[in-house]
Amino acid sequence: MGNERKLRILVAKPGLDGHDRGARIIARALRDAGFEVIYTGCHQTPEQIVQTALQEDVDMIGLSILSGAHNYSFPRIMELLKENNAEDIVVVGGGIFPLEDIPKLKSIGIKEIFTPGAKLEDIIKWVRENVKPRKVAA
């Protein structure tokens, strides 16, 4: 066993979308896989999400959205992370997205998009392979 700390993951629901079943399922699956998971609940602003991510020293933010506001919320979250020198926090999205929006979201720094039908074990595998603990200032 190494001395590496557990990955800390924030699962967040930006915007007015109140459908959080998928986010809660993902949060539980990540927790059961051994990660530390913080779930924001619904109706979070980009500012609230980034503030929580900074306070909790997370390594990854998982955004769940079904409302179609991803083209506003996701870029705003990436801007706020940059403003706070926290661009090393890995950001992924999940939910329903027009396929043509996915390349644009990845071009602004969203590392991965998981659409309906993504298997929990595939998401967990992706996290293990692509997210490493951040170096947090002491």
CSV table of N, CA and C in Angstrom, one decimal:
chain,number,residue,atom,x,y,z
A,1,MET,N,0.8,-1.2,0.0
A,1,MET,CA,0.0,0.0,0.0
A,1,MET,C,0.9,1.2,0.0
A,2,GLY,N,0.6,2.2,-0.9
A,2,GLY,CA,1.3,3.4,-0.9
A,2,GLY,C,0.8,4.4,0.0
A,3,ASN,N,1.4,5.5,0.1
A,3,ASN,CA,1.0,6.6,1.0
A,3,ASN,C,0.2,7.6,0.2
A,4,GLU,N,-0.2,7.3,-1.0
A,4,GLU,CA,-1.0,8.2,-1.8
A,4,GLU,C,-2.4,8.3,-1.2
A,5,ARG,N,-2.8,9.6,-1.2
A,5,ARG,CA,-4.2,9.8,-0.6
A,5,ARG,C,-5.2,9.4,-1.6
A,6,LYS,N,-6.4,9.2,-1.1
A,6,LYS,CA,-7.6,8.9,-2.0
A,6,LYS,C,-7.9,10.1,-2.9
A,7,LEU,N,-8.3,9.8,-4.1
A,7,LEU,CA,-8.8,10.9,-4.9
A,7,LEU,C,-10.1,11.5,-4.3
A,8,ARG,N,-10.1,12.8,-4.4
A,8,ARG,CA,-11.3,13.5,-3.9
A,8,ARG,C,-12.1,14.0,-5.1
A,9,ILE,N,-13.3,13.7,-5.2
A,9,ILE,CA,-14.1,14.0,-6.4
A,9,ILE,C,-15.4,14.8,-5.9
A,10,LEU,N,-15.7,15.9,-6.6
A,10,LEU,CA,-16.9,16.6,-6.4
A,10,LEU,C,-17.8,16.3,-7.6
A,11,VAL,N,-19.0,15.8,-7.2
A,11,VAL,CA,-20.1,15.6,-8.2
A,11,VAL,C,-21.0,16.7,-8.0
A,12,ALA,N,-21.3,17.5,-9.1
A,12,ALA,CA,-22.1,18.7,-9.0
A,12,ALA,C,-23.1,18.8,-10.1
A,13,LYS,N,-24.2,19.4,-9.8
A,13,LYS,CA,-25.4,19.6,-10.7
A,13,LYS,C,-25.5,21.1,-10.9
A,14,PRO,N,-24.9,21.6,-12.0
A,14,PRO,CA,-25.1,23.1,-12.3
A,14,PRO,C,-26.4,23.4,-12.9
A,15,GLY,N,-26.9,24.6,-12.6
A,15,GLY,CA,-28.1,25.1,-13.2
A,15,GLY,C,-29.4,24.7,-12.6
A,16,LEU,N,-30.4,24.9,-13.3
A,16,LEU,CA,-31.8,24.7,-12.8
A,16,LEU,C,-32.3,23.3,-13.0
A,17,ASP,N,-31.5,22.4,-13.5
A,17,ASP,CA,-31.9,21.0,-13.7
A,17,ASP,C,-32.1,20.3,-12.4
A,18,GLY,N,-33.2,19.8,-12.1
A,18,GLY,CA,-33.5,19.1,-10.9
A,18,GLY,C,-33.5,17.6,-10.9
A,19,HIS,N,-33.0,17.1,-12.0
A,19,HIS,CA,-33.0,15.6,-12.2
A,19,HIS,C,-31.6,15.1,-11.8
A,20,ASP,N,-31.5,14.6,-10.6
A,20,ASP,CA,-30.2,14.2,-10.1
A,20,ASP,C,-30.0,12.7,-9.8
A,21,ARG,N,-30.9,11.9,-10.3
A,21,ARG,CA,-30.7,10.5,-10.1
A,21,ARG,C,-29.4,10.0,-10.6
A,22,GLY,N,-29.0,10.4,-11.9
A,22,GLY,CA,-27.8,9.9,-12.4
A,22,GLY,C,-26.6,10.4,-11.6
A,23,ALA,N,-26.6,11.6,-11.2
A,23,ALA,CA,-25.5,12.2,-10.4
A,23,ALA,C,-25.4,11.4,-9.1
A,24,ARG,N,-26.5,11.1,-8.5
A,24,ARG,CA,-26.4,10.3,-7.2
A,24,ARG,C,-25.9,8.9,-7.4
A,25,ILE,N,-26.3,8.3,-8.5
A,25,ILE,CA,-25.8,7.0,-8.9
A,25,ILE,C,-24.3,7.0,-9.1
A,26,ILE,N,-23.8,8.0,-9.8
A,26,ILE,CA,-22.4,8.1,-10.1
A,26,ILE,C,-21.6,8.4,-8.8
A,27,ALA,N,-22.2,9.3,-8.0
A,27,ALA,CA,-21.5,9.6,-6.7
A,27,ALA,C,-21.4,8.3,-5.8
A,28,ARG,N,-22.4,7.5,-5.8
A,28,ARG,CA,-22.4,6.3,-5.0
A,28,ARG,C,-21.4,5.3,-5.6
A,29,ALA,N,-21.4,5.2,-6.9
A,29,ALA,CA,-20.5,4.2,-7.5
A,29,ALA,C,-19.0,4.6,-7.3
A,30,LEU,N,-18.7,5.9,-7.4
A,30,LEU,CA,-17.4,6.4,-7.2
A,30,LEU,C,-17.0,6.2,-5.7
A,31,ARG,N,-17.9,6.4,-4.8
A,31,ARG,CA,-17.6,6.2,-3.4
A,31,ARG,C,-17.3,4.7,-3.1
A,32,ASP,N,-18.2,3.9,-3.7
A,32,ASP,CA,-18.0,2.4,-3.5
A,32,ASP,C,-16.7,1.9,-4.1
A,33,ALA,N,-16.2,2.7,-5.1
A,33,ALA,CA,-15.0,2.3,-5.7
A,33,ALA,C,-13.7,2.7,-4.9
A,34,GLY,N,-14.0,3.5,-3.8
A,34,GLY,CA,-12.9,3.9,-3.0
A,34,GLY,C,-12.5,5.3,-3.0
A,35,PHE,N,-13.2,6.1,-3.8
A,35,PHE,CA,-12.9,7.5,-3.8
A,35,PHE,C,-13.6,8.3,-2.8
A,36,GLU,N,-13.1,9.5,-2.4
A,36,GLU,CA,-13.8,10.4,-1.5
A,36,GLU,C,-14.7,11.2,-2.4
A,37,VAL,N,-16.0,11.2,-2.1
A,37,VAL,CA,-16.9,11.9,-3.0
A,37,VAL,C,-17.7,12.9,-2.2
A,38,ILE,N,-17.8,14.1,-2.8
A,38,ILE,CA,-18.7,15.2,-2.2
A,38,ILE,C,-19.7,15.5,-3.3
A,39,TYR,N,-21.0,15.5,-2.9
A,39,TYR,CA,-22.1,15.7,-3.8
A,39,TYR,C,-22.7,17.1,-3.4
A,40,THR,N,-22.9,18.0,-4.4
A,40,THR,CA,-23.4,19.3,-4.1
A,40,THR,C,-24.9,19.4,-4.0
A,41,GLY,N,-25.6,18.4,-4.6
A,41,GLY,CA,-27.0,18.6,-4.7
A,41,GLY,C,-27.3,19.4,-5.9
A,42,CYS,N,-28.6,19.7,-6.1
A,42,CYS,CA,-29.1,20.4,-7.3
A,42,CYS,C,-28.9,21.9,-7.2
A,43,HIS,N,-29.1,22.6,-8.4
A,43,HIS,CA,-29.2,24.0,-8.5
A,43,HIS,C,-28.0,24.8,-8.1
A,44,GLN,N,-26.8,24.3,-8.5
A,44,GLN,CA,-25.6,25.0,-8.1
A,44,GLN,C,-25.1,25.9,-9.2
A,45,THR,N,-24.7,27.1,-8.8
A,45,THR,CA,-24.1,28.0,-9.8
A,45,THR,C,-22.7,27.6,-10.1
A,46,PRO,N,-22.1,28.0,-11.2
A,46,PRO,CA,-20.7,27.7,-11.5
A,46,PRO,C,-19.8,28.3,-10.4
A,47,GLU,N,-20.1,29.4,-9.8
A,47,GLU,CA,-19.4,30.0,-8.7
A,47,GLU,C,-19.4,29.1,-7.5
A,48,GLN,N,-20.6,28.6,-7.2
A,48,GLN,CA,-20.7,27.7,-6.0
A,48,GLN,C,-19.9,26.4,-6.2
A,49,ILE,N,-20.0,25.9,-7.4
A,49,ILE,CA,-19.3,24.6,-7.7
A,49,ILE,C,-17.8,24.8,-7.6
A,50,VAL,N,-17.2,25.9,-8.1
A,50,VAL,CA,-15.8,26.1,-8.1
A,50,VAL,C,-15.4,26.4,-6.6
A,51,GLN,N,-16.2,27.2,-5.9
A,51,GLN,CA,-15.8,27.5,-4.5
A,51,GLN,C,-15.8,26.2,-3.7
A,52,THR,N,-16.8,25.3,-3.9
A,52,THR,CA,-16.8,24.1,-3.2
A,52,THR,C,-15.6,23.2,-3.5
A,53,ALA,N,-15.2,23.2,-4.8
A,53,ALA,CA,-14.1,22.4,-5.3
A,53,ALA,C,-12.8,22.9,-4.6
A,54,LEU,N,-12.6,24.2,-4.5
A,54,LEU,CA,-11.4,24.8,-3.9
A,54,LEU,C,-11.4,24.5,-2.4
A,55,GLN,N,-12.5,24.7,-1.7
A,55,GLN,CA,-12.6,24.4,-0.3
A,55,GLN,C,-12.3,23.0,0.0
A,56,GLU,N,-12.8,22.1,-0.8
A,56,GLU,CA,-12.6,20.6,-0.5
A,56,GLU,C,-11.4,20.0,-1.1
A,57,ASP,N,-10.6,20.9,-1.8
A,57,ASP,CA,-9.3,20.4,-2.4
A,57,ASP,C,-9.5,19.1,-3.3
A,58,VAL,N,-10.5,19.2,-4.2
A,58,VAL,CA,-10.8,18.0,-5.0
A,58,VAL,C,-9.8,17.9,-6.1
A,59,ASP,N,-9.7,16.7,-6.6
A,59,ASP,CA,-8.9,16.4,-7.8
A,59,ASP,C,-9.7,16.4,-9.0
A,60,MET,N,-11.0,16.2,-8.9
A,60,MET,CA,-11.8,16.1,-10.1
A,60,MET,C,-13.2,16.7,-9.8
A,61,ILE,N,-13.8,17.3,-10.8
A,61,ILE,CA,-15.2,17.7,-10.7
A,61,ILE,C,-15.9,17.0,-11.8
A,62,GLY,N,-17.0,16.3,-11.4
A,62,GLY,CA,-17.9,15.6,-12.3
A,62,GLY,C,-19.2,16.4,-12.4
A,63,LEU,N,-19.5,17.0,-13.6
A,63,LEU,CA,-20.7,17.8,-13.8
A,63,LEU,C,-21.8,17.0,-14.4
A,64,SER,N,-22.9,17.0,-13.9
A,64,SER,CA,-24.1,16.3,-14.4
A,64,SER,C,-25.1,17.3,-14.9
A,65,ILE,N,-25.5,17.2,-16.1
A,65,ILE,CA,-26.4,18.2,-16.6
A,65,ILE,C,-27.3,17.6,-17.7
A,66,LEU,N,-28.6,17.9,-17.6
A,66,LEU,CA,-29.6,17.5,-18.6
A,66,LEU,C,-30.3,18.6,-19.2
A,67,SER,N,-30.1,19.8,-18.7
A,67,SER,CA,-31.0,20.9,-19.1
A,67,SER,C,-30.6,21.6,-20.4
A,68,GLY,N,-29.4,21.3,-20.9
A,68,GLY,CA,-29.0,22.0,-22.1
A,68,GLY,C,-28.1,23.2,-21.9
A,69,ALA,N,-27.9,23.5,-20.6
A,69,ALA,CA,-27.1,24.7,-20.2
A,69,ALA,C,-25.6,24.4,-20.2
A,70,HIS,N,-25.2,23.3,-20.7
A,70,HIS,CA,-23.8,23.0,-20.7
A,70,HIS,C,-22.9,24.0,-21.4
A,71,ASN,N,-23.4,24.6,-22.5
A,71,ASN,CA,-22.6,25.5,-23.2
A,71,ASN,C,-22.4,26.8,-22.5
A,72,TYR,N,-23.1,27.1,-21.4
A,72,TYR,CA,-22.9,28.2,-20.5
A,72,TYR,C,-22.1,27.8,-19.3
A,73,SER,N,-22.7,26.8,-18.6
A,73,SER,CA,-22.1,26.4,-17.3
A,73,SER,C,-20.7,25.8,-17.4
A,74,PHE,N,-20.4,25.0,-18.3
A,74,PHE,CA,-19.1,24.4,-18.4
A,74,PHE,C,-18.0,25.4,-18.7
A,75,PRO,N,-18.2,26.2,-19.7
A,75,PRO,CA,-17.1,27.3,-19.9
A,75,PRO,C,-16.9,28.2,-18.8
A,76,ARG,N,-18.0,28.5,-18.1
A,76,ARG,CA,-17.9,29.4,-16.9
A,76,ARG,C,-17.1,28.8,-15.8
A,77,ILE,N,-17.4,27.5,-15.6
A,77,ILE,CA,-16.6,26.8,-14.6
A,77,ILE,C,-15.2,26.7,-14.9
A,78,MET,N,-14.8,26.5,-16.2
A,78,MET,CA,-13.4,26.4,-16.6
A,78,MET,C,-12.8,27.8,-16.4
A,79,GLU,N,-13.5,28.9,-16.7
A,79,GLU,CA,-13.0,30.2,-16.5
A,79,GLU,C,-12.7,30.5,-15.1
A,80,LEU,N,-13.6,30.1,-14.2
A,80,LEU,CA,-13.4,30.3,-12.8
A,80,LEU,C,-12.3,29.5,-12.2
A,81,LEU,N,-12.1,28.2,-12.7
A,81,LEU,CA,-10.9,27.4,-12.3
A,81,LEU,C,-9.6,28.1,-12.7
A,82,LYS,N,-9.6,28.7,-13.9
A,82,LYS,CA,-8.4,29.4,-14.4
A,82,LYS,C,-8.1,30.6,-13.5
A,83,GLU,N,-9.2,31.4,-13.2
A,83,GLU,CA,-9.0,32.6,-12.4
A,83,GLU,C,-8.5,32.3,-11.0
A,84,ASN,N,-8.8,31.1,-10.6
A,84,ASN,CA,-8.3,30.6,-9.2
A,84,ASN,C,-7.1,29.7,-9.3
A,85,ASN,N,-6.4,29.7,-10.4
A,85,ASN,CA,-5.2,28.9,-10.6
A,85,ASN,C,-5.4,27.5,-10.2
A,86,ALA,N,-6.6,27.0,-10.6
A,86,ALA,CA,-6.9,25.6,-10.3
A,86,ALA,C,-7.2,24.8,-11.5
A,87,GLU,N,-6.5,25.1,-12.6
A,87,GLU,CA,-6.8,24.4,-13.9
A,87,GLU,C,-6.4,23.0,-13.8
A,88,ASP,N,-5.6,22.6,-12.8
A,88,ASP,CA,-5.2,21.2,-12.7
A,88,ASP,C,-6.3,20.3,-12.1
A,89,ILE,N,-7.4,20.9,-11.7
A,89,ILE,CA,-8.6,20.0,-11.4
A,89,ILE,C,-9.2,19.5,-12.6
A,90,VAL,N,-9.2,18.2,-12.7
A,90,VAL,CA,-9.8,17.5,-13.9
A,90,VAL,C,-11.3,17.7,-13.9
A,91,VAL,N,-11.9,18.1,-15.0
A,91,VAL,CA,-13.3,18.3,-15.1
A,91,VAL,C,-13.9,17.4,-16.2
A,92,VAL,N,-14.9,16.6,-15.8
A,92,VAL,CA,-15.6,15.8,-16.7
A,92,VAL,C,-17.1,16.1,-16.7
A,93,GLY,N,-17.8,15.8,-17.7
A,93,GLY,CA,-19.2,16.0,-17.8
A,93,GLY,C,-20.0,14.7,-18.1
A,94,GLY,N,-21.2,14.7,-17.6
A,94,GLY,CA,-22.1,13.6,-17.9
A,94,GLY,C,-23.5,14.1,-18.1
A,95,GLY,N,-24.3,13.4,-18.9
A,95,GLY,CA,-25.7,13.8,-19.1
A,95,GLY,C,-26.0,13.7,-20.5
A,96,ILE,N,-26.9,14.6,-21.0
A,96,ILE,CA,-27.4,14.5,-22.3
A,96,ILE,C,-26.8,15.7,-23.1
A,97,PHE,N,-26.0,15.4,-24.1
A,97,PHE,CA,-25.4,16.5,-24.9
A,97,PHE,C,-25.6,16.2,-26.4
A,98,PRO,N,-25.9,17.3,-27.2
A,98,PRO,CA,-25.8,17.0,-28.6
A,98,PRO,C,-24.4,16.6,-29.0
A,99,LEU,N,-24.3,15.6,-29.8
A,99,LEU,CA,-22.9,15.1,-30.1
A,99,LEU,C,-22.0,16.1,-30.7
A,100,GLU,N,-22.6,17.1,-31.4
A,100,GLU,CA,-21.7,18.1,-32.0
A,100,GLU,C,-21.2,19.1,-31.0
A,101,ASP,N,-21.7,19.1,-29.8
A,101,ASP,CA,-21.2,20.0,-28.7
A,101,ASP,C,-20.0,19.3,-28.0
A,102,ILE,N,-19.8,18.1,-28.1
A,102,ILE,CA,-18.7,17.4,-27.3
A,102,ILE,C,-17.3,17.9,-27.7
A,103,PRO,N,-17.0,18.0,-29.0
A,103,PRO,CA,-15.6,18.5,-29.3
A,103,PRO,C,-15.4,19.9,-28.8
A,104,LYS,N,-16.4,20.8,-28.8
A,104,LYS,CA,-16.3,22.1,-28.3
A,104,LYS,C,-16.0,22.1,-26.8
A,105,LEU,N,-16.7,21.2,-26.1
A,105,LEU,CA,-16.5,21.1,-24.6
A,105,LEU,C,-15.1,20.6,-24.3
A,106,LYS,N,-14.7,19.6,-25.1
A,106,LYS,CA,-13.3,19.1,-24.8
A,106,LYS,C,-12.3,20.2,-25.2
A,107,SER,N,-12.6,21.0,-26.2
A,107,SER,CA,-11.6,22.1,-26.5
A,107,SER,C,-11.4,23.1,-25.5
A,108,ILE,N,-12.4,23.3,-24.6
A,108,ILE,CA,-12.2,24.2,-23.5
A,108,ILE,C,-11.6,23.6,-22.2
A,109,GLY,N,-11.3,22.3,-22.3
A,109,GLY,CA,-10.6,21.6,-21.2
A,109,GLY,C,-11.4,20.6,-20.5
A,110,ILE,N,-12.7,20.4,-20.9
A,110,ILE,CA,-13.4,19.3,-20.3
A,110,ILE,C,-12.7,18.0,-20.8
A,111,LYS,N,-12.3,17.1,-19.8
A,111,LYS,CA,-11.4,16.0,-20.2
A,111,LYS,C,-12.2,14.8,-20.8
A,112,GLU,N,-13.5,14.7,-20.4
A,112,GLU,CA,-14.3,13.6,-20.9
A,112,GLU,C,-15.7,13.9,-20.7
A,113,ILE,N,-16.5,13.3,-21.6
A,113,ILE,CA,-18.0,13.5,-21.6
A,113,ILE,C,-18.5,12.0,-21.6
A,114,PHE,N,-19.4,11.8,-20.6
A,114,PHE,CA,-20.0,10.5,-20.5
A,114,PHE,C,-21.5,10.7,-20.8
A,115,THR,N,-22.0,10.0,-21.8
A,115,THR,CA,-23.4,10.2,-22.2
A,115,THR,C,-24.2,9.0,-21.7
A,116,PRO,N,-25.5,9.1,-21.8
A,116,PRO,CA,-26.4,8.0,-21.4
A,116,PRO,C,-25.9,6.6,-21.9
A,117,GLY,N,-25.9,5.6,-21.1
A,117,GLY,CA,-25.5,4.3,-21.5
A,117,GLY,C,-24.0,4.0,-21.1
A,118,ALA,N,-23.3,5.0,-20.6
A,118,ALA,CA,-21.9,4.8,-20.2
A,118,ALA,C,-22.0,3.8,-19.0
A,119,LYS,N,-21.2,2.8,-19.0
A,119,LYS,CA,-21.2,1.9,-17.9
A,119,LYS,C,-20.4,2.4,-16.7
A,120,LEU,N,-20.9,2.2,-15.5
A,120,LEU,CA,-20.3,2.6,-14.3
A,120,LEU,C,-18.8,2.2,-14.2
A,121,GLU,N,-18.6,0.9,-14.5
A,121,GLU,CA,-17.2,0.4,-14.4
A,121,GLU,C,-16.3,1.0,-15.4
A,122,ASP,N,-16.8,1.5,-16.6
A,122,ASP,CA,-16.0,2.2,-17.5
A,122,ASP,C,-15.6,3.6,-17.0
A,123,ILE,N,-16.6,4.3,-16.3
A,123,ILE,CA,-16.3,5.6,-15.8
A,123,ILE,C,-15.3,5.5,-14.6
A,124,ILE,N,-15.5,4.5,-13.8
A,124,ILE,CA,-14.5,4.3,-12.7
A,124,ILE,C,-13.1,4.0,-13.3
A,125,LYS,N,-13.0,3.1,-14.3
A,125,LYS,CA,-11.8,2.8,-14.9
A,125,LYS,C,-11.1,4.1,-15.5
A,126,TRP,N,-11.9,4.9,-16.1
A,126,TRP,CA,-11.4,6.2,-16.7
A,126,TRP,C,-10.8,7.0,-15.6
A,127,VAL,N,-11.5,7.2,-14.5
A,127,VAL,CA,-11.1,8.0,-13.4
A,127,VAL,C,-9.7,7.5,-12.9
A,128,ARG,N,-9.6,6.2,-12.7
A,128,ARG,CA,-8.4,5.6,-12.1
A,128,ARG,C,-7.2,5.8,-13.1
A,129,GLU,N,-7.5,5.8,-14.4
A,129,GLU,CA,-6.4,5.9,-15.4
A,129,GLU,C,-6.0,7.4,-15.7
A,130,ASN,N,-7.0,8.3,-15.4
A,130,ASN,CA,-6.8,9.7,-15.9
A,130,ASN,C,-6.7,10.8,-14.8
A,131,VAL,N,-7.0,10.4,-13.6
A,131,VAL,CA,-7.0,11.4,-12.5
A,131,VAL,C,-6.0,11.1,-11.5
A,132,LYS,N,-5.2,12.0,-11.1
A,132,LYS,CA,-4.1,11.8,-10.1
A,132,LYS,C,-4.3,12.8,-9.0
A,133,PRO,N,-3.9,12.5,-7.8
A,133,PRO,CA,-4.0,13.5,-6.7
A,133,PRO,C,-3.3,14.8,-7.1
A,134,ARG,N,-3.9,15.9,-6.8
A,134,ARG,CA,-3.3,17.2,-7.0
A,134,ARG,C,-2.3,17.5,-5.9
A,135,LYS,N,-1.3,18.3,-6.3
A,135,LYS,CA,-0.4,18.8,-5.3
A,135,LYS,C,-1.0,20.0,-4.7
A,136,VAL,N,-1.5,19.9,-3.4
A,136,VAL,CA,-2.1,21.0,-2.7
A,136,VAL,C,-1.1,21.7,-1.8
A,137,ALA,N,-1.1,23.1,-1.9
A,137,ALA,CA,-0.2,23.8,-1.1
A,137,ALA,C,-0.5,23.5,0.4
A,138,ALA,N,0.6,23.4,1.2
A,138,ALA,CA,0.5,23.1,2.6
A,138,ALA,C,0.1,24.4,3.4
